[in-house]
Short mmCIF file of C-alpha atoms in Angstrom, two decimals:
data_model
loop_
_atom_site.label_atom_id
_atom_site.label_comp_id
_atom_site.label_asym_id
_atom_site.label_seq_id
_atom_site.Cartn_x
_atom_site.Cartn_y
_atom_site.Cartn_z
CA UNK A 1 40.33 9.25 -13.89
CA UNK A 2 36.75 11.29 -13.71
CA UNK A 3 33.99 9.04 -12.89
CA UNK A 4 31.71 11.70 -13.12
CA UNK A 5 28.55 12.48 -15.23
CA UNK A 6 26.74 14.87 -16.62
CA UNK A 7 22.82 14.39 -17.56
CA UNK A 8 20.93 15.67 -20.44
CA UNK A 9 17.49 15.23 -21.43
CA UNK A 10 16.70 12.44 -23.90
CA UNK A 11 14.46 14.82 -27.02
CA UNK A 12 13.69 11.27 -28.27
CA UNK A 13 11.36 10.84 -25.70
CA UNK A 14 10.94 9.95 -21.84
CA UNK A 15 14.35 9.75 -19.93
CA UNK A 16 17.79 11.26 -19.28
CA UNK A 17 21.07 10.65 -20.71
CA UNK A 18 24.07 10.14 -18.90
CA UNK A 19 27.48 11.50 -20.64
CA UNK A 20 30.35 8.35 -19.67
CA UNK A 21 32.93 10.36 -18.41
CA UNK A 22 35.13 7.82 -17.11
CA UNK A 23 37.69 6.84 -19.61
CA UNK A 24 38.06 3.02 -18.75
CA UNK A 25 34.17 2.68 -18.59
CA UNK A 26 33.79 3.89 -22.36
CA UNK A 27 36.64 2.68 -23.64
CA UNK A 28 35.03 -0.53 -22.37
CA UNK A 29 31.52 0.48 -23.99
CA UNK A 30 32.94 0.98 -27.07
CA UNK A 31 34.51 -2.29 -27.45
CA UNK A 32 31.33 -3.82 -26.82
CA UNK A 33 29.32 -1.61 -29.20
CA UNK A 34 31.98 -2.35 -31.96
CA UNK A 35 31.44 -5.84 -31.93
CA UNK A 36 27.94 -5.83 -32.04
CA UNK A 37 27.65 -3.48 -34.73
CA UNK A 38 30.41 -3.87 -37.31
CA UNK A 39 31.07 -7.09 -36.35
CA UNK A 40 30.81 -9.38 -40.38
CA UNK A 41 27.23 -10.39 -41.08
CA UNK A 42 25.30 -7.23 -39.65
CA UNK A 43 23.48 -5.86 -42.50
CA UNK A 44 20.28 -5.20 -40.51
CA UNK A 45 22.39 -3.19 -38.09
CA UNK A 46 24.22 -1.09 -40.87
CA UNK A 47 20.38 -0.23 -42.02
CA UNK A 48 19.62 0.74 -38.99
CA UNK A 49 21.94 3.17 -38.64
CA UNK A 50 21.78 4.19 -41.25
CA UNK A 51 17.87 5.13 -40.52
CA UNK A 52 19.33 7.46 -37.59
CA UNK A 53 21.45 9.15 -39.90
CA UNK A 54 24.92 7.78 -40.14
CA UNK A 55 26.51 8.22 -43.87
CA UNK A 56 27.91 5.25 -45.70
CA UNK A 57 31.09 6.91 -45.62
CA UNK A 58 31.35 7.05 -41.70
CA UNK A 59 30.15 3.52 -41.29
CA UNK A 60 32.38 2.12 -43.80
CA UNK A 61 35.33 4.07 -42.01
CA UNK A 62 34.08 2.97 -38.59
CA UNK A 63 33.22 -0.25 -39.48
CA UNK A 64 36.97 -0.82 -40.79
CA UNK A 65 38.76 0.28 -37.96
CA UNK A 66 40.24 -2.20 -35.15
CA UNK A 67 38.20 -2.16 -31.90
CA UNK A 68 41.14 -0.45 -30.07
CA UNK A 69 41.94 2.52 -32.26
CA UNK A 70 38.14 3.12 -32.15
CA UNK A 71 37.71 2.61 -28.91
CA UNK A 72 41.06 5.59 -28.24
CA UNK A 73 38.54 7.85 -30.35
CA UNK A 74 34.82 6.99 -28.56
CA UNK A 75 35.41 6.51 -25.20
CA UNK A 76 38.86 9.24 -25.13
CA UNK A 77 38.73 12.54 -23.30
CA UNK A 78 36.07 13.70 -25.93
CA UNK A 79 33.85 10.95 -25.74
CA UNK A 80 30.63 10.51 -27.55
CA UNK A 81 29.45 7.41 -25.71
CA UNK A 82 26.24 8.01 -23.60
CA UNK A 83 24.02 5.87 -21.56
CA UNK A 84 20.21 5.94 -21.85
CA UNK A 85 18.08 6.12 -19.18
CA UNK A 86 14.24 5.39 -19.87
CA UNK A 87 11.80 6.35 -17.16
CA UNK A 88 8.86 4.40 -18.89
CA UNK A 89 11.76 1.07 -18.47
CA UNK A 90 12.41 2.34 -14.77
CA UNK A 91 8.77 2.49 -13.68
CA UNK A 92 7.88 -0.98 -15.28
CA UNK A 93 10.63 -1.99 -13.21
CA UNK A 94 10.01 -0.64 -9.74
CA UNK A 95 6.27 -1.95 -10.28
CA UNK A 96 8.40 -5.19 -11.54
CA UNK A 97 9.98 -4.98 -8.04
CA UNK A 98 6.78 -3.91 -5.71
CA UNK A 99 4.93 -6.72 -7.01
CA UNK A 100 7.47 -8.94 -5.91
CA UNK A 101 8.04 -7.55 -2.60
CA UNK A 102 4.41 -7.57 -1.82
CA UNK A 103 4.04 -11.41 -2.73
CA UNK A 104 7.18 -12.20 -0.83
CA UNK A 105 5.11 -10.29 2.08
CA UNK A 106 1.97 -11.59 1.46
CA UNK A 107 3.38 -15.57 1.40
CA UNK A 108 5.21 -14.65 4.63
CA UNK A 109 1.75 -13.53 6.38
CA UNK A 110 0.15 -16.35 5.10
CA UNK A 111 2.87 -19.17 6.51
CA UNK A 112 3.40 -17.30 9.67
CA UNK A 113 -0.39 -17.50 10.42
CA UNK A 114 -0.70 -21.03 9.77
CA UNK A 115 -2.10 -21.63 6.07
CA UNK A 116 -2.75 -24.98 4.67
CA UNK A 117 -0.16 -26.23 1.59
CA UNK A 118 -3.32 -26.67 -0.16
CA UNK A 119 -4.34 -22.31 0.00
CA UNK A 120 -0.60 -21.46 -0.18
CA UNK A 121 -0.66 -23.39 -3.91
CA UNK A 122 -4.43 -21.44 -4.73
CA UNK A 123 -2.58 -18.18 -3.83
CA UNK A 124 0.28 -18.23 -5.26
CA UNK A 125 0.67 -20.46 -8.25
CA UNK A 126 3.94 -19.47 -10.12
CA UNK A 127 5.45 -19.72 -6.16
CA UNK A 128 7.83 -23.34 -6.42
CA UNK A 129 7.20 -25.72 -3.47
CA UNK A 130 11.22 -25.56 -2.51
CA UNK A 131 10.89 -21.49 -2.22
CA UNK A 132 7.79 -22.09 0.60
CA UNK A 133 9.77 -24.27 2.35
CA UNK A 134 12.73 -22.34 2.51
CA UNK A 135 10.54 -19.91 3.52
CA UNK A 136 8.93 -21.68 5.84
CA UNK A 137 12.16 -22.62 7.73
CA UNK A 138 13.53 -19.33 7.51
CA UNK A 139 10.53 -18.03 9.16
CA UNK A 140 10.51 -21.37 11.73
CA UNK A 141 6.80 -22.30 11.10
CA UNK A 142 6.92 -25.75 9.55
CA UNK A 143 3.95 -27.09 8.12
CA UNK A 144 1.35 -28.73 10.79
CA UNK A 145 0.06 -31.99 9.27
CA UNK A 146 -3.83 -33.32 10.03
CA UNK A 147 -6.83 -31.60 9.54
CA UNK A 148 -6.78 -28.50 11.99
CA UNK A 149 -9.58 -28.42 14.80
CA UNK A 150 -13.08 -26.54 14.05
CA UNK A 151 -13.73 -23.51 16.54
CA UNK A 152 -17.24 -23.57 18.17
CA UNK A 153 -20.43 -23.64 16.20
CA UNK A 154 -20.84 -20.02 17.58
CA UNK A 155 -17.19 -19.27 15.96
CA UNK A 156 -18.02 -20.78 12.85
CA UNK A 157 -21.25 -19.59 12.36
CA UNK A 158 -19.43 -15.74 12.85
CA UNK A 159 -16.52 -17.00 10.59
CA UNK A 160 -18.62 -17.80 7.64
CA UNK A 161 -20.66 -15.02 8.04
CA UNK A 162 -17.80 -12.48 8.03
CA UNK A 163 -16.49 -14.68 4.98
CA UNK A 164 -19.74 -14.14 3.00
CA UNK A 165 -19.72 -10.41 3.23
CA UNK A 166 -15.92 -10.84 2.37
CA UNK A 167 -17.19 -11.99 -1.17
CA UNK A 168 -19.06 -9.11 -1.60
CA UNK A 169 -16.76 -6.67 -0.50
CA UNK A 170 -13.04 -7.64 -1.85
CA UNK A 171 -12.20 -9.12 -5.47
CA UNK A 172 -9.12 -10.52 -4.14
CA UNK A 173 -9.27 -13.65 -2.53
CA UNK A 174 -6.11 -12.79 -1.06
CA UNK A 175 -7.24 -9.75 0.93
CA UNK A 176 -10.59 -11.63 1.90
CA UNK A 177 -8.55 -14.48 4.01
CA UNK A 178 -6.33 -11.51 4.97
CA UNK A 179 -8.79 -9.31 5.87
CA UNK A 180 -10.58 -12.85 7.64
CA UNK A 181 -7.79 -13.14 9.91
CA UNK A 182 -7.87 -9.98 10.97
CA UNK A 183 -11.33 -10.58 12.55
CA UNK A 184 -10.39 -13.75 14.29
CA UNK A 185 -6.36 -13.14 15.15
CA UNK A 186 -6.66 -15.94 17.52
CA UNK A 187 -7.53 -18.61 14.88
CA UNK A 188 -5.06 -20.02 11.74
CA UNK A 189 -5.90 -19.89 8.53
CA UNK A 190 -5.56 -23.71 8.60
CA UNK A 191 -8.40 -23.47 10.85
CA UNK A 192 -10.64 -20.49 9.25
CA UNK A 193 -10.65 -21.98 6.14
CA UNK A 194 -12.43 -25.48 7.43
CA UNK A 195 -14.46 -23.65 9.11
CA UNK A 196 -15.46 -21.84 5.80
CA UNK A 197 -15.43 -25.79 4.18
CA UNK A 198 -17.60 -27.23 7.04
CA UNK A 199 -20.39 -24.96 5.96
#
C-alpha cells in the first residue's frame, strides 16, 4: 500500500495540495465526502457544485451510486481525492499556537515569582482558577496567604519610581511587572505590587 504523496500548487490561491495516494486513506475520504454531499436533502451542496463546474449529468450519476462502488472509483489506484493545504489557515494557526505558549509562559513566570491571585485574575482573564492551581502545584509554589511584607522606604521609593517610568515606556501591563521584577529579582511580585499600592 503507497502512503506516499505528491504536492501541487493550489492555482486557487495560497497553499499546496496533497495527492492521497494511499488507497485505504481515500477510500476512507470518499466515504465521508459521499455522505456529506449526496447524502437526501443537500440542495445547497448540489448548487455548489455545480458553481465549480460539475454537470447535472455527473452529479446525478454520482449522486446515485452506493458509497462503496464510488468509493472503488475515487480513492482506487487513479484517485482524484486531494487534500488542501492553506498557508493563510496554517499561519493563523501557529500564531493560534504562539499565543498560547507565550501565556502558558508568561502565567508560569508570574506564579513562580510569587504573584498575588488578585494580579494573576487582572492578567489573565479567560485563564480558569482550576488551570492556576494545577499550575501552581505542578510548578510547587502554592499560593502564600496574608498581605506580603513592604521592603524599606528606600526600596519602595526606587520601586515606584522604576514603576512610573514603566507606564511610560511599555503598553503592556504584563511586560511592565515583568520588566519590574527584573529590577528587583530579590522581591515577589506579591510584594512589588504593595509596594506600588502603598504609594
Amino acid at each position: 500500500m503507497n502512503a506516499s504523496a505528491q504536492i501541487f500548487p493550489n492555482p486557487a490561491g495560497a497553499g499546496a495540495v496533497f495527492a492521497i495516494e494511499n488507497d485505504s486513506l481515500g477510500r476512507l475520504i470518499t466515504l465521508l465526502l459521499h455522505q456529506r454531499l449526496f447524502k437526501p436533502g443537500t440542495a445547497s451542496t448540489d448548487r455548489s457544485l455545480r458553481d465549480l463546474g460539475w454537470h447535472d449529468s455527473l452529479l446525478s450519476e454520482v449522486g446515485a451510486m452506493p458509497a462503496d462502488e464510488l468509493a472503488k472509483i475515487w480513492g482506487g489506484s487513479n484517485s482524484c481525492v486531494s487534500l488542501l493545504v492553506d498557508q493563510r489557515k496554517v499561519a493563523a494557526g501557529l500564531n493560534s499556537y504562539r499565543a498560547l505558549k507565550r501565556d502558558q509562559n508568561d502565567l508560569e513566570f508570574f506564579l513562580v515569582n510569587g504573584a498575588t491571585p488578585a494580579l494573576i485574575h487582572t492578567l489573565f482573564p479567560s485563564v480558569s482558577s482550576r488551570t492556576v492551581t494545577a499550575t501552581r502545584k505542578r510548578l510547587g509554589c502554592e499560593s502564600r496567604g496574608g498581605r506580603p511584607p513592604l521592603p524599606d522606604a528606600e526600596t519602595s521609593h526606587a520601586i515606584y519610581r522604576c514603576w512610573q517610568a514603566l507606564c511610560t515606556q511599555e503598553t503592556s501591563l504584563r511586560m511592565r511587572y515583568m520588566r519590574l521584577h527584573k529590577h528587583f529579582p530579590a522581591l515577589s511580585l506579591a510584594t512589588l505590587c504593595a509596594a506600588i499600592d502603598a504609594r
